[in-house]
XYZ file of C-alpha atoms in Angstrom:
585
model
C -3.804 -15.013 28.396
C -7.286 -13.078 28.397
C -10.286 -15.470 29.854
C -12.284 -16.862 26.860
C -15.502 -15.395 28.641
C -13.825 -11.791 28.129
C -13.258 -12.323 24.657
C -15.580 -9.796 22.790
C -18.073 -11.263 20.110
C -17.999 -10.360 16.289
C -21.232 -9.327 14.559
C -21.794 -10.935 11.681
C -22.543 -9.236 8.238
C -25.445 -10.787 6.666
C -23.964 -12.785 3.308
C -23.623 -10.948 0.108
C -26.250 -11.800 -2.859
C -24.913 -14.502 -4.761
C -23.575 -14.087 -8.447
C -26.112 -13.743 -11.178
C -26.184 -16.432 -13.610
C -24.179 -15.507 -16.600
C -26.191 -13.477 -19.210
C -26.679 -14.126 -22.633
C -24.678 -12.580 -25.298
C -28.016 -10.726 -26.728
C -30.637 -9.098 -24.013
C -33.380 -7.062 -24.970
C -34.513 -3.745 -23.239
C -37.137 -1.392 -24.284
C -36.359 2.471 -23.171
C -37.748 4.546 -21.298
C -38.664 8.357 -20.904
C -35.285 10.109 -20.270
C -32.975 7.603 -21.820
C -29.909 8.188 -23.877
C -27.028 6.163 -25.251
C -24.988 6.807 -21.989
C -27.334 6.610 -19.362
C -28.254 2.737 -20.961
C -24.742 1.917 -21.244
C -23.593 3.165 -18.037
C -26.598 1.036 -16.306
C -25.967 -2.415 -17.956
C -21.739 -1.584 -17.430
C -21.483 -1.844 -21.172
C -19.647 0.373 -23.446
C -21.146 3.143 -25.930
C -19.379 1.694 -28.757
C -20.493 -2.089 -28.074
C -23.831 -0.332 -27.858
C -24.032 1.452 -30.979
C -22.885 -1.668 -32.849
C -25.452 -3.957 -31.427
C -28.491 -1.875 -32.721
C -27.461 -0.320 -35.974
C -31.444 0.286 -36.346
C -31.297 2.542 -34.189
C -28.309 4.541 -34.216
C -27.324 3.768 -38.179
C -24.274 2.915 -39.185
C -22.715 6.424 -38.608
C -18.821 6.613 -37.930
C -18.406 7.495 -34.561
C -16.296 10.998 -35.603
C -19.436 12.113 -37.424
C -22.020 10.398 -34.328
C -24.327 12.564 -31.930
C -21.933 11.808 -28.514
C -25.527 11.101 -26.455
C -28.594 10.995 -28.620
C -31.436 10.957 -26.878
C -33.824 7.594 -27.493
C -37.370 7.257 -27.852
C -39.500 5.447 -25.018
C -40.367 2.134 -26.391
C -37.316 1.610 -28.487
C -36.508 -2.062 -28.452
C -32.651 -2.538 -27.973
C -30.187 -5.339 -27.762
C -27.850 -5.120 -24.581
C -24.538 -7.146 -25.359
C -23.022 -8.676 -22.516
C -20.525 -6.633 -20.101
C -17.571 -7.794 -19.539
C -16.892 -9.062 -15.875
C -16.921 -6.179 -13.561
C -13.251 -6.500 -12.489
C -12.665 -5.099 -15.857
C -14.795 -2.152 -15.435
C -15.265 -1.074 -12.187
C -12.740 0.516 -10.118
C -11.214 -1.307 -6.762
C -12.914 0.205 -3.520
C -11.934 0.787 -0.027
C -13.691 0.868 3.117
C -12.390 4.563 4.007
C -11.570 3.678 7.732
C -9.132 1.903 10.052
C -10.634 -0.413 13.111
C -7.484 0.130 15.090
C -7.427 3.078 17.672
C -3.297 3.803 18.418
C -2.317 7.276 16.905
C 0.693 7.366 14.671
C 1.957 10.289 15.962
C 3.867 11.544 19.129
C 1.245 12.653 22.573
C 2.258 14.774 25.138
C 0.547 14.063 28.906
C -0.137 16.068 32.128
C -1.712 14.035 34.968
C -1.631 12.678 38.152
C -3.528 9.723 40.183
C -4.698 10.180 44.111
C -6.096 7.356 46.415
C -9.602 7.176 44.980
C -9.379 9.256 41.290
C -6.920 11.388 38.940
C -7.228 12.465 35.553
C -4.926 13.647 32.597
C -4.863 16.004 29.599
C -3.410 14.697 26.167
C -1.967 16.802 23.234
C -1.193 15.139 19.983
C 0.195 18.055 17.371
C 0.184 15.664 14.619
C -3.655 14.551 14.991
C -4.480 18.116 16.218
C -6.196 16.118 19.197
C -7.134 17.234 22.714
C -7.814 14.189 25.084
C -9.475 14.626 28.597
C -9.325 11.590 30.580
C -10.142 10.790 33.929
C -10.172 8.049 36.628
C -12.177 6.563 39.800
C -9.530 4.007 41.618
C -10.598 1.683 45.004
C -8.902 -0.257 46.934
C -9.867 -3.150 49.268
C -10.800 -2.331 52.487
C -8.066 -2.535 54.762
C -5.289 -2.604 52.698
C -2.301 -1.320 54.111
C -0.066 0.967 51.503
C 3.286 -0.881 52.983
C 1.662 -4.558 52.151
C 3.643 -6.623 49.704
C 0.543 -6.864 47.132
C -1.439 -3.869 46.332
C -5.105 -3.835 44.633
C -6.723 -1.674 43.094
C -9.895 -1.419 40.790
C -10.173 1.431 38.129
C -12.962 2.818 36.190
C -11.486 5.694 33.057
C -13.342 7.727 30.753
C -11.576 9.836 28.007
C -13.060 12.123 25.740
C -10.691 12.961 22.881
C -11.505 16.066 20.345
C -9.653 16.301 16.883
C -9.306 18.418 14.096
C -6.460 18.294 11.213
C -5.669 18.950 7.281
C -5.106 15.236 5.274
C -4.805 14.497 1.308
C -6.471 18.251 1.056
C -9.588 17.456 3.234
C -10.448 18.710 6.885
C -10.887 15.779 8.933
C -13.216 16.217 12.926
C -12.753 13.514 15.174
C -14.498 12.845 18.264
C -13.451 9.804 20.457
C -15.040 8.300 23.131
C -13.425 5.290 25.678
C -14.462 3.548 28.930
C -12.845 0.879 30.487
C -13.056 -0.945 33.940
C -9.866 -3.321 34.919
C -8.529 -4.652 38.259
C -5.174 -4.957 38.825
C -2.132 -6.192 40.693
C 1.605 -4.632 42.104
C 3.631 -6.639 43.953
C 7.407 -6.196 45.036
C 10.311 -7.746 46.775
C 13.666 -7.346 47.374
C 16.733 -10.138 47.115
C 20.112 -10.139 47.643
C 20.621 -8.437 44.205
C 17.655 -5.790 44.415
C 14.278 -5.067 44.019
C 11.968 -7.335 41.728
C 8.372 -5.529 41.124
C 5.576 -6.402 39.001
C 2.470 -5.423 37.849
C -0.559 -6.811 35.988
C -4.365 -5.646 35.143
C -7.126 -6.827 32.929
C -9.995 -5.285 31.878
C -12.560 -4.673 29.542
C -14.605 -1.887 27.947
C -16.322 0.074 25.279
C -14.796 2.695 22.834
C -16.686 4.325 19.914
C -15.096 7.134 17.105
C -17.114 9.599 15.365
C -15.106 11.403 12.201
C -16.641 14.042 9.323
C -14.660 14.688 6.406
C -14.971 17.669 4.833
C -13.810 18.864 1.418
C -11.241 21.638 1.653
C -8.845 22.001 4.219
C -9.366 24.212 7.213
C -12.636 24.215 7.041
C -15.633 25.073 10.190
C -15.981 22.557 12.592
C -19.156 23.463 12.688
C -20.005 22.283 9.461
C -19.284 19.300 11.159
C -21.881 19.623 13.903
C -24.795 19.978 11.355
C -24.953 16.709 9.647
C -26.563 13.681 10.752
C -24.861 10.771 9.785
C -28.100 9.088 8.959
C -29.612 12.052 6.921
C -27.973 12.394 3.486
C -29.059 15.736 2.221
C -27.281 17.522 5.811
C -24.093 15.960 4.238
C -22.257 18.544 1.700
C -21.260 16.752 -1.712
C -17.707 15.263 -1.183
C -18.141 15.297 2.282
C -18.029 11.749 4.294
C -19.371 10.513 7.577
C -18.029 7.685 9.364
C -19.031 5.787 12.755
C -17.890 2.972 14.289
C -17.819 1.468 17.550
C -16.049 -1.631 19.998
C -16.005 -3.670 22.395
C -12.851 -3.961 23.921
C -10.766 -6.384 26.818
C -7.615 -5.638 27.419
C -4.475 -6.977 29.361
C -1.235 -5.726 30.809
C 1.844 -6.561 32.373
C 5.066 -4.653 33.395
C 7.904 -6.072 35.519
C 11.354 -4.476 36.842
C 14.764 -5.693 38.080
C 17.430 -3.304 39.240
C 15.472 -0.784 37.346
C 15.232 -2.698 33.919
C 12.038 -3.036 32.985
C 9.800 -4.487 30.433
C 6.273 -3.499 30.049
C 3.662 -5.488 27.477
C 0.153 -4.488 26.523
C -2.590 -6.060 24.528
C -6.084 -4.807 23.079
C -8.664 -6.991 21.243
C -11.603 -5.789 19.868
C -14.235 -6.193 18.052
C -17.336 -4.031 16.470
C -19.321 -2.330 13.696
C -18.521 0.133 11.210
C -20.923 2.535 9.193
C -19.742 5.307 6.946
C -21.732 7.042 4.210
C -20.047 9.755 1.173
C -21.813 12.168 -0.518
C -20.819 11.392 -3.773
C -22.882 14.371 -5.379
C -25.930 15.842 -5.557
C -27.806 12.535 -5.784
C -25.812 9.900 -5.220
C -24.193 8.350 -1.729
C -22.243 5.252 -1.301
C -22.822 3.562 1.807
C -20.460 1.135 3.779
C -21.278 -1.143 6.523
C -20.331 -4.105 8.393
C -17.914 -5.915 11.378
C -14.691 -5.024 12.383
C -12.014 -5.955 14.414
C -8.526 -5.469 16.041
C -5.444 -6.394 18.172
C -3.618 -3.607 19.270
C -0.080 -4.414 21.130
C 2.723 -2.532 22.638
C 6.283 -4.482 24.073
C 8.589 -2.440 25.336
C 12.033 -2.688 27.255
C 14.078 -0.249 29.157
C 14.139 1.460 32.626
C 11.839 1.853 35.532
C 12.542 3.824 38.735
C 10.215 6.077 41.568
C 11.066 9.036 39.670
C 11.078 8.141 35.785
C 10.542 5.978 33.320
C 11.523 5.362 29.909
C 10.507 1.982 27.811
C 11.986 1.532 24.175
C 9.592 -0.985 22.274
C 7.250 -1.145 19.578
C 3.461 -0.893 18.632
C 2.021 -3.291 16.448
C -1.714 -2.848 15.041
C -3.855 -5.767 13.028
C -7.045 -4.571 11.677
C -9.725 -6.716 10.446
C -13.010 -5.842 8.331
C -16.000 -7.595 6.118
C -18.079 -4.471 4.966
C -21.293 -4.072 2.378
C -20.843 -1.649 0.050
C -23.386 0.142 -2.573
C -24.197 3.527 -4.295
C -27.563 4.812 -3.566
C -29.394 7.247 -6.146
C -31.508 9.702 -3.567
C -33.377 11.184 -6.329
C -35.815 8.096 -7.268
C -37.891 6.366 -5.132
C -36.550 2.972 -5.431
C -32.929 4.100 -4.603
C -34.398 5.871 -1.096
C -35.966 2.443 -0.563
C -33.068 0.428 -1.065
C -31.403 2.933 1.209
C -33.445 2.979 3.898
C -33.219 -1.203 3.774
C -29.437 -1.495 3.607
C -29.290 0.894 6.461
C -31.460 -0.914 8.683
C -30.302 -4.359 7.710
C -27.264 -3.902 5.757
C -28.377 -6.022 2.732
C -29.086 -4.783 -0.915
C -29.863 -6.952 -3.719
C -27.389 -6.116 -7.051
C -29.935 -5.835 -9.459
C -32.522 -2.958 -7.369
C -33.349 0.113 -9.651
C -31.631 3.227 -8.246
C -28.501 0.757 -7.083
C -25.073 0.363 -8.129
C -21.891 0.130 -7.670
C -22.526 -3.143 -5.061
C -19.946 -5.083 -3.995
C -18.301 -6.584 -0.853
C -14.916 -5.509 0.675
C -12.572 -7.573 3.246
C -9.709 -5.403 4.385
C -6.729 -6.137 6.161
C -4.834 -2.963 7.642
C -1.672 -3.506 9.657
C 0.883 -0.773 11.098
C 4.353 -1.441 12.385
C 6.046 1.303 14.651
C 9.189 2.164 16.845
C 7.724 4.185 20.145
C 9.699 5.614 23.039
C 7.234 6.131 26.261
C 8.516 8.215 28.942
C 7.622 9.243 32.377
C 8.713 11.877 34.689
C 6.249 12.497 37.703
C 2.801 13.908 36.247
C 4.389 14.726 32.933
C 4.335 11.516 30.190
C 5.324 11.455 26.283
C 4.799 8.871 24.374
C 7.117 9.848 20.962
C 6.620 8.482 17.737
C 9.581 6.335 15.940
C 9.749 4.955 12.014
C 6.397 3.190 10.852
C 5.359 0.259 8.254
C 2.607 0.387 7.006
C 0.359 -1.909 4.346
C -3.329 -2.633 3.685
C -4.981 -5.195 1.945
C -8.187 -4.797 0.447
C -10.182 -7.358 -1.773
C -13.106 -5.756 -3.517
C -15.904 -8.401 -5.106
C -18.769 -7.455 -7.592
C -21.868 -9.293 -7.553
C -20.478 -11.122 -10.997
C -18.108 -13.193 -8.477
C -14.706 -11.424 -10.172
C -12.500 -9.207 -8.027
C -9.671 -6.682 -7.567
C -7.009 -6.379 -4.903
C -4.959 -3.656 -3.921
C -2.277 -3.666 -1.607
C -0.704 -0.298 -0.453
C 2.812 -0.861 1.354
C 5.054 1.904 2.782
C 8.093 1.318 4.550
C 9.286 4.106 7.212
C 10.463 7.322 4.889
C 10.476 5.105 1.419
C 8.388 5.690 -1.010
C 4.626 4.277 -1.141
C 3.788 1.729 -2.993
C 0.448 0.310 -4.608
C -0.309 -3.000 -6.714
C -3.526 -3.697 -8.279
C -4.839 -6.796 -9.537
C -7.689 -8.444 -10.717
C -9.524 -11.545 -11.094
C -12.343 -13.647 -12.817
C -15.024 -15.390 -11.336
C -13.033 -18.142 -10.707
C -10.370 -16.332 -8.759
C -8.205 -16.923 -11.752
C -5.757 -13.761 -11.885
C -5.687 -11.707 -14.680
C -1.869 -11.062 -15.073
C -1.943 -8.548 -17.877
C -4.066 -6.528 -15.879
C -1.817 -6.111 -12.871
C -0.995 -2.291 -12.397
C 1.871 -1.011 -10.095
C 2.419 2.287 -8.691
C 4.922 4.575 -6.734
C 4.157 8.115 -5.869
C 7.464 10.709 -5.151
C 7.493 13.946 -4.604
C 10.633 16.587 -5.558
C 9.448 18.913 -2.969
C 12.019 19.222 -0.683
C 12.069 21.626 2.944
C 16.122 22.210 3.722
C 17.345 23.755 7.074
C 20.948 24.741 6.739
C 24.100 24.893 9.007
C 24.687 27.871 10.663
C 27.824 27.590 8.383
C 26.169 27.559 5.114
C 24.183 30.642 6.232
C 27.457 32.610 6.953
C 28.603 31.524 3.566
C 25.763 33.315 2.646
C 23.477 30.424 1.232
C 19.379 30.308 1.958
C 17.638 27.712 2.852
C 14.930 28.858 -0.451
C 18.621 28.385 -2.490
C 19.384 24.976 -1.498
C 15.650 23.663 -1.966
C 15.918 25.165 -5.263
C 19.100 23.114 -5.748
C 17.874 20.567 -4.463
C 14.349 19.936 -6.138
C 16.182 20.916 -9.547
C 18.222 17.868 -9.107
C 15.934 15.482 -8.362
C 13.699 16.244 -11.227
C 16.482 16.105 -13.375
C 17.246 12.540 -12.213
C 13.680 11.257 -13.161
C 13.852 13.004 -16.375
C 17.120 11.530 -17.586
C 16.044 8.165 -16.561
C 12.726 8.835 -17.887
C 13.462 10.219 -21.217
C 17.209 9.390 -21.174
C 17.416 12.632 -21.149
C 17.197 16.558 -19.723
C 14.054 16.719 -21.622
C 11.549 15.020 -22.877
C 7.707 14.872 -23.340
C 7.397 13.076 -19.587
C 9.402 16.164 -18.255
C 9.040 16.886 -14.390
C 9.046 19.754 -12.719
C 11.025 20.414 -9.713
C 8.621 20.633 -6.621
C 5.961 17.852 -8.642
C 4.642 15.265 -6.802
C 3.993 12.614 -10.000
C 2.794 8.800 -9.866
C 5.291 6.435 -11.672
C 2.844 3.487 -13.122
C 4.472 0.501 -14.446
C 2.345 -2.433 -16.257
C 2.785 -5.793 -15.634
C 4.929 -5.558 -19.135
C 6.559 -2.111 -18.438
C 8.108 -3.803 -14.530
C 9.528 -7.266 -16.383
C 10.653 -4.949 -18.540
C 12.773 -2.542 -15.432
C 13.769 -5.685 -13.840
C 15.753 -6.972 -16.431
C 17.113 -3.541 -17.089
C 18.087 -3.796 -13.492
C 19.695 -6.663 -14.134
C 21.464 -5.934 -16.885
C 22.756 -2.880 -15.095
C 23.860 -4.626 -11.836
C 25.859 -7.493 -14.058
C 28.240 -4.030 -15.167
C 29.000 -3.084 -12.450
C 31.796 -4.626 -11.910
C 33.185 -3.711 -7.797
C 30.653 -6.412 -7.092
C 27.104 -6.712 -4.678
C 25.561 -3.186 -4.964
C 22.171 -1.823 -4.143
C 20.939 -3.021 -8.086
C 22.286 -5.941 -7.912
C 20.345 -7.103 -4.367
C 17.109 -5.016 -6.346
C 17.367 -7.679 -9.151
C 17.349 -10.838 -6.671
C 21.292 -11.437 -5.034
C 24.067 -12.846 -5.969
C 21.850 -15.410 -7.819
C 19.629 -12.941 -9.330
C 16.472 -14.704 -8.427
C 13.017 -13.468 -7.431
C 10.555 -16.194 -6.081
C 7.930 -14.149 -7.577
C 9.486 -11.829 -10.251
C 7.794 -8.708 -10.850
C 5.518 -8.799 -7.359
C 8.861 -9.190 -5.303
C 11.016 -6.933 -7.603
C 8.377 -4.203 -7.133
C 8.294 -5.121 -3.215
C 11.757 -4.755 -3.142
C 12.161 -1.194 -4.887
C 9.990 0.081 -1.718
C 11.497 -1.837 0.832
C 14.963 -1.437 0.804
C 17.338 1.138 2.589
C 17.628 4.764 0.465
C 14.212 4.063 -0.990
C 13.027 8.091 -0.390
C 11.890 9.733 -2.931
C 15.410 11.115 -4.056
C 17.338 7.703 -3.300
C 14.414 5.756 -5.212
C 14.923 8.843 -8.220
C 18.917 8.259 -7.724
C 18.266 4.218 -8.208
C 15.984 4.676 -11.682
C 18.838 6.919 -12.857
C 21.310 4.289 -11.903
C 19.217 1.376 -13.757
C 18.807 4.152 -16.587
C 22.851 4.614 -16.872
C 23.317 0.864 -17.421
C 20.547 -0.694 -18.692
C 22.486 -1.026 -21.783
C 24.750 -3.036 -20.090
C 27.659 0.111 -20.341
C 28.001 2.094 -16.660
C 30.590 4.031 -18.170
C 29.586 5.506 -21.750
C 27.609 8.638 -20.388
C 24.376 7.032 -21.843
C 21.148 6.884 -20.649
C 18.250 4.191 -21.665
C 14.750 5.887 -21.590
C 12.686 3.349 -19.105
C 9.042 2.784 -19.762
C 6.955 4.261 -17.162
C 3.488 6.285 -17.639
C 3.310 9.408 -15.676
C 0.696 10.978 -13.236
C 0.801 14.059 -12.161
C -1.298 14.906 -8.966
């Protein structure tokens, strides 16, 4: 257990404005020089329609086919604003952009070595396109003999890590900065039935992360270089800057017996985050607030002089409570209210050049298998299967809110619910969305047989992705073709209403009860042997991500499957079209 004195301290985020008092069906607003139908309505969230039919005085009675789509308005016009419906309605759910945890979820590759008073060590991590430089100052008490039972040491490491890599079509530069001091502790013995060695540290430090985001992919780290972070116009539109910094403590313990070992390491942190987009020309959203994290690795496996290699897995929590707003840059009153949130991270809802305001708790947590091994001055630390899910509630200044929660479980495909909620954090069921996104793309490396049969490895991807598109279409369209047709190689979203997934599930159902043999992959998809959910559609959906053969051709193979039967026949060669909307990326 870390001492309570080491524990780092939160900041804490200043509270959001409260919620306006509810307006009045009828509000009155005289316009201005530049207005137009959709400037107004975009500023007071309402829709054109809504306000065309509150002021037929102004805009006539016109049917909208035959309407001006924007008509400009005269300064002084007196208009009648209807109310907006609650922003949870309108507005779309937000995210932070970032991650307070620190672990990489990809495999690094280590060179080092450690001496009496210092070492230091060069990381490579392919899969972050990272370099890390790290090194180390060690002392010992005076007069401590290198054969005594109990060895101390003290350490002081730096590490510097530089990144650059391609993600979701955007070039991402990362630079990483760590310190950390720690003391710690190795003793040995040996008994009758070997040697028992231990060792344990604790320390405590600072580690801060600076990452650009630029549109494109492969793009000039230099680009990079030439924005400051607290200078809008040096960021390019689309382009995102985001900062955030930690304290740290941090404790560790690793024992051995007859060369089985166990090793067990914890991180807690806790610190700010700041990270501003460009949206365009004139706009930028700004985020800001405290973060947090627990970072922890157990492991089991072997220990000797010459190697090691522990089994175990890394488990990340992180934590966050941000501000969020959009800031128009090209009137006064929006570089104002930038200029304030920056320096104090508040912003009232209602300030001309302001929108989109609104507060967002996120909860980001990472499951993953990791094999570390050690061989003299060479280390790897290999990346296994990884879960993965965030949680992010987004309120509007109205008091109603959205949550998303994006879930992916090792190879299966991804999964994202949205729902929303009133004021009174009453849920909106009708409005709950789901989401699964698979791709037909397919890479194939084949035998050394199948290439003296004379097959390519551009053949069998062919095959391949031709097959799984015609999956989804027949359980799409319950059939080849259709007007949702994919095409092998797509990457499409499969959204399901709240309607559309009851709907599936008792498809599913129906489907599992035909199958006669017994328990089957449907049948434990629509809820057992019982065929209960505990919370129908949520755990259903849950459960079409989560279990085994859920890639993107099993989860294709399993929509067929509920396709062939959902009339309650497995064996008449027919197909029931399911009701899905389709996104194509």
């Amino acid at each position: 257990m870390l001492p309570p004195d080491l524990a780092p301290s939160r900041p804490t985020l200043p509270p959001p404005p409260p919620p306006p008092e509810p307006r009045a069906e009828i509000q009155a607003y005289t316009a201005r020089a530049g207005d137009s139908l959709e400037s107004i309505a975009r500023s007071f969230k309402v829709s054109e329609a809504d306000l065309r039919e509150a002021n037929p005085q102004v805009f006539g009675n016109v049917p909208p086919a035959l309407a001006h789509p924007d008509p400009q308005i005269d300064p002084g016009t007196a208009l009648t604003i209807p109310a907006a419906p609650m922003s949870a309605l309108v507005d779309e759910p937000l995210d932070t952009g970032f991650n307070p945890t620190y672990p990489s979820s990809n495999s690094e590759y280590t060179v080092g070595a450690d001496g009496q008073t210092g070492g230091g060590a060069l990381t490579w991590n392919p899969g972050d396109g990272s370099v890390k430089l790290g090194g180390s100052r060690i002392a010992t008490p005076p007069g401590q003999a290198e054969t005594a039972a109990v060895q101390w040491e003290a350490r002081a490491d730096t590490a510097v890590t530089l990144g650059q890599t391609n993600k979701d079509g955007n070039t991402e530069v990362t630079v990483e900065v760590q310190y950390t001091q720690s003391v710690g502790v190795e003793a040995g013995t040996r008994t009758s039935r070997g040697v028992v060695e231990g060792e344990a540290s604790a320390g405590a430090g600072g580690r801060a992360r600076y990452k650009v985001t630029l549109p494109g992919e492969n793009q000039n780290p230099e680009l990079a270089a030439r924005i400051n972070p607290f200078d809008p116009t040096t960021i390019p539109e689309g382009a995102s800057v985001t900062l955030d910094g930690q304290n740290f403590v941090q404790g560790e313990l690793a024992g051995s017996f007859r060369h089985i070992g166990t090793a067990t390491r914890v991180t807690e942190a806790a610190g700010a985050s700041y990270s501003v987009e460009r949206v365009d020309a004139d706009h930028v959203r700004v985020t800001m607030g405290p973060n947090a994290a627990v970072e922890a690795f157990n492991g089991v496996g072997l220990r000797s002089d010459i190697a090691t290699a522990m089994l175990g897995r890394q488990d990340n929590l992180g934590d966050q409570a941000v501000a969020t707003a959009t800031f128009d840059l090209s009137s006064a009153d929006g570089q104002a209210a930038y200029a304030h949130f920056v320096a104090t991270g508040e912003v009232a809802h209602e300030t001309a050049g302001v929108g989109d305001v609104a507060t967002i708790e996120k909860l980001d947590y990472a499951s993953q298998t990791r094999l570390q091994l050690e061989l003299g001055p060479l280390s790897a630390d290999l990346a296994g299967a990884q879960n993965t899910g965030a949680f992010v509630r987004t309120t509007y200044p109205d008091g109603s809110s959205a949550v998303t929660m994006d879930l992916r479980y090792s190879g299966n495909v991804p999964l994202s619910v949205t729902q929303r909620f009133d004021a009174e954090g009453v849920e909106l069921v009708d409005e709950r969305a789901y989401e699964f996104e698979l791709s037909t793309d397919h890479d194939v490396d084949l035998s050394w047989w199948d290439n003296l049969l004379g097959r390519s490895d551009a053949e069998a991807e062919a095959a391949l992705e031709q097959s799984h598109a015609e999956l989804l279409n027949w359980a799409i369209n319950g059939g080849a073709t259709g007007p949702a047709h994919v095409r092998p190689g797509e990457t499409v979203t499969l959204q399901f209403s709240e309607d559309q997934l009851a709907a599936l599930l008792d498809q599913t159902r129906t489907a599992a009860a035909a199958n006669e043999s017994g328990m089957d992959a449907l049948a434990l998809l629509a809820g057992g042997e019982n065929g209960m959910l505990a919370n129908g559609t949520m755990d259903f959906a849950v459960a079409m991500a989560r279990n085994l053969g859920g890639d993107d051709y099993g989860f294709a193979q399993r929509l067929f499957d509920i396709s062939q039967g959902a009339d309650g026949d497995l064996g008449d060669r027919g197909a029931v079209p399911l009701d899905v909307t389709i996104e194509r990326d």
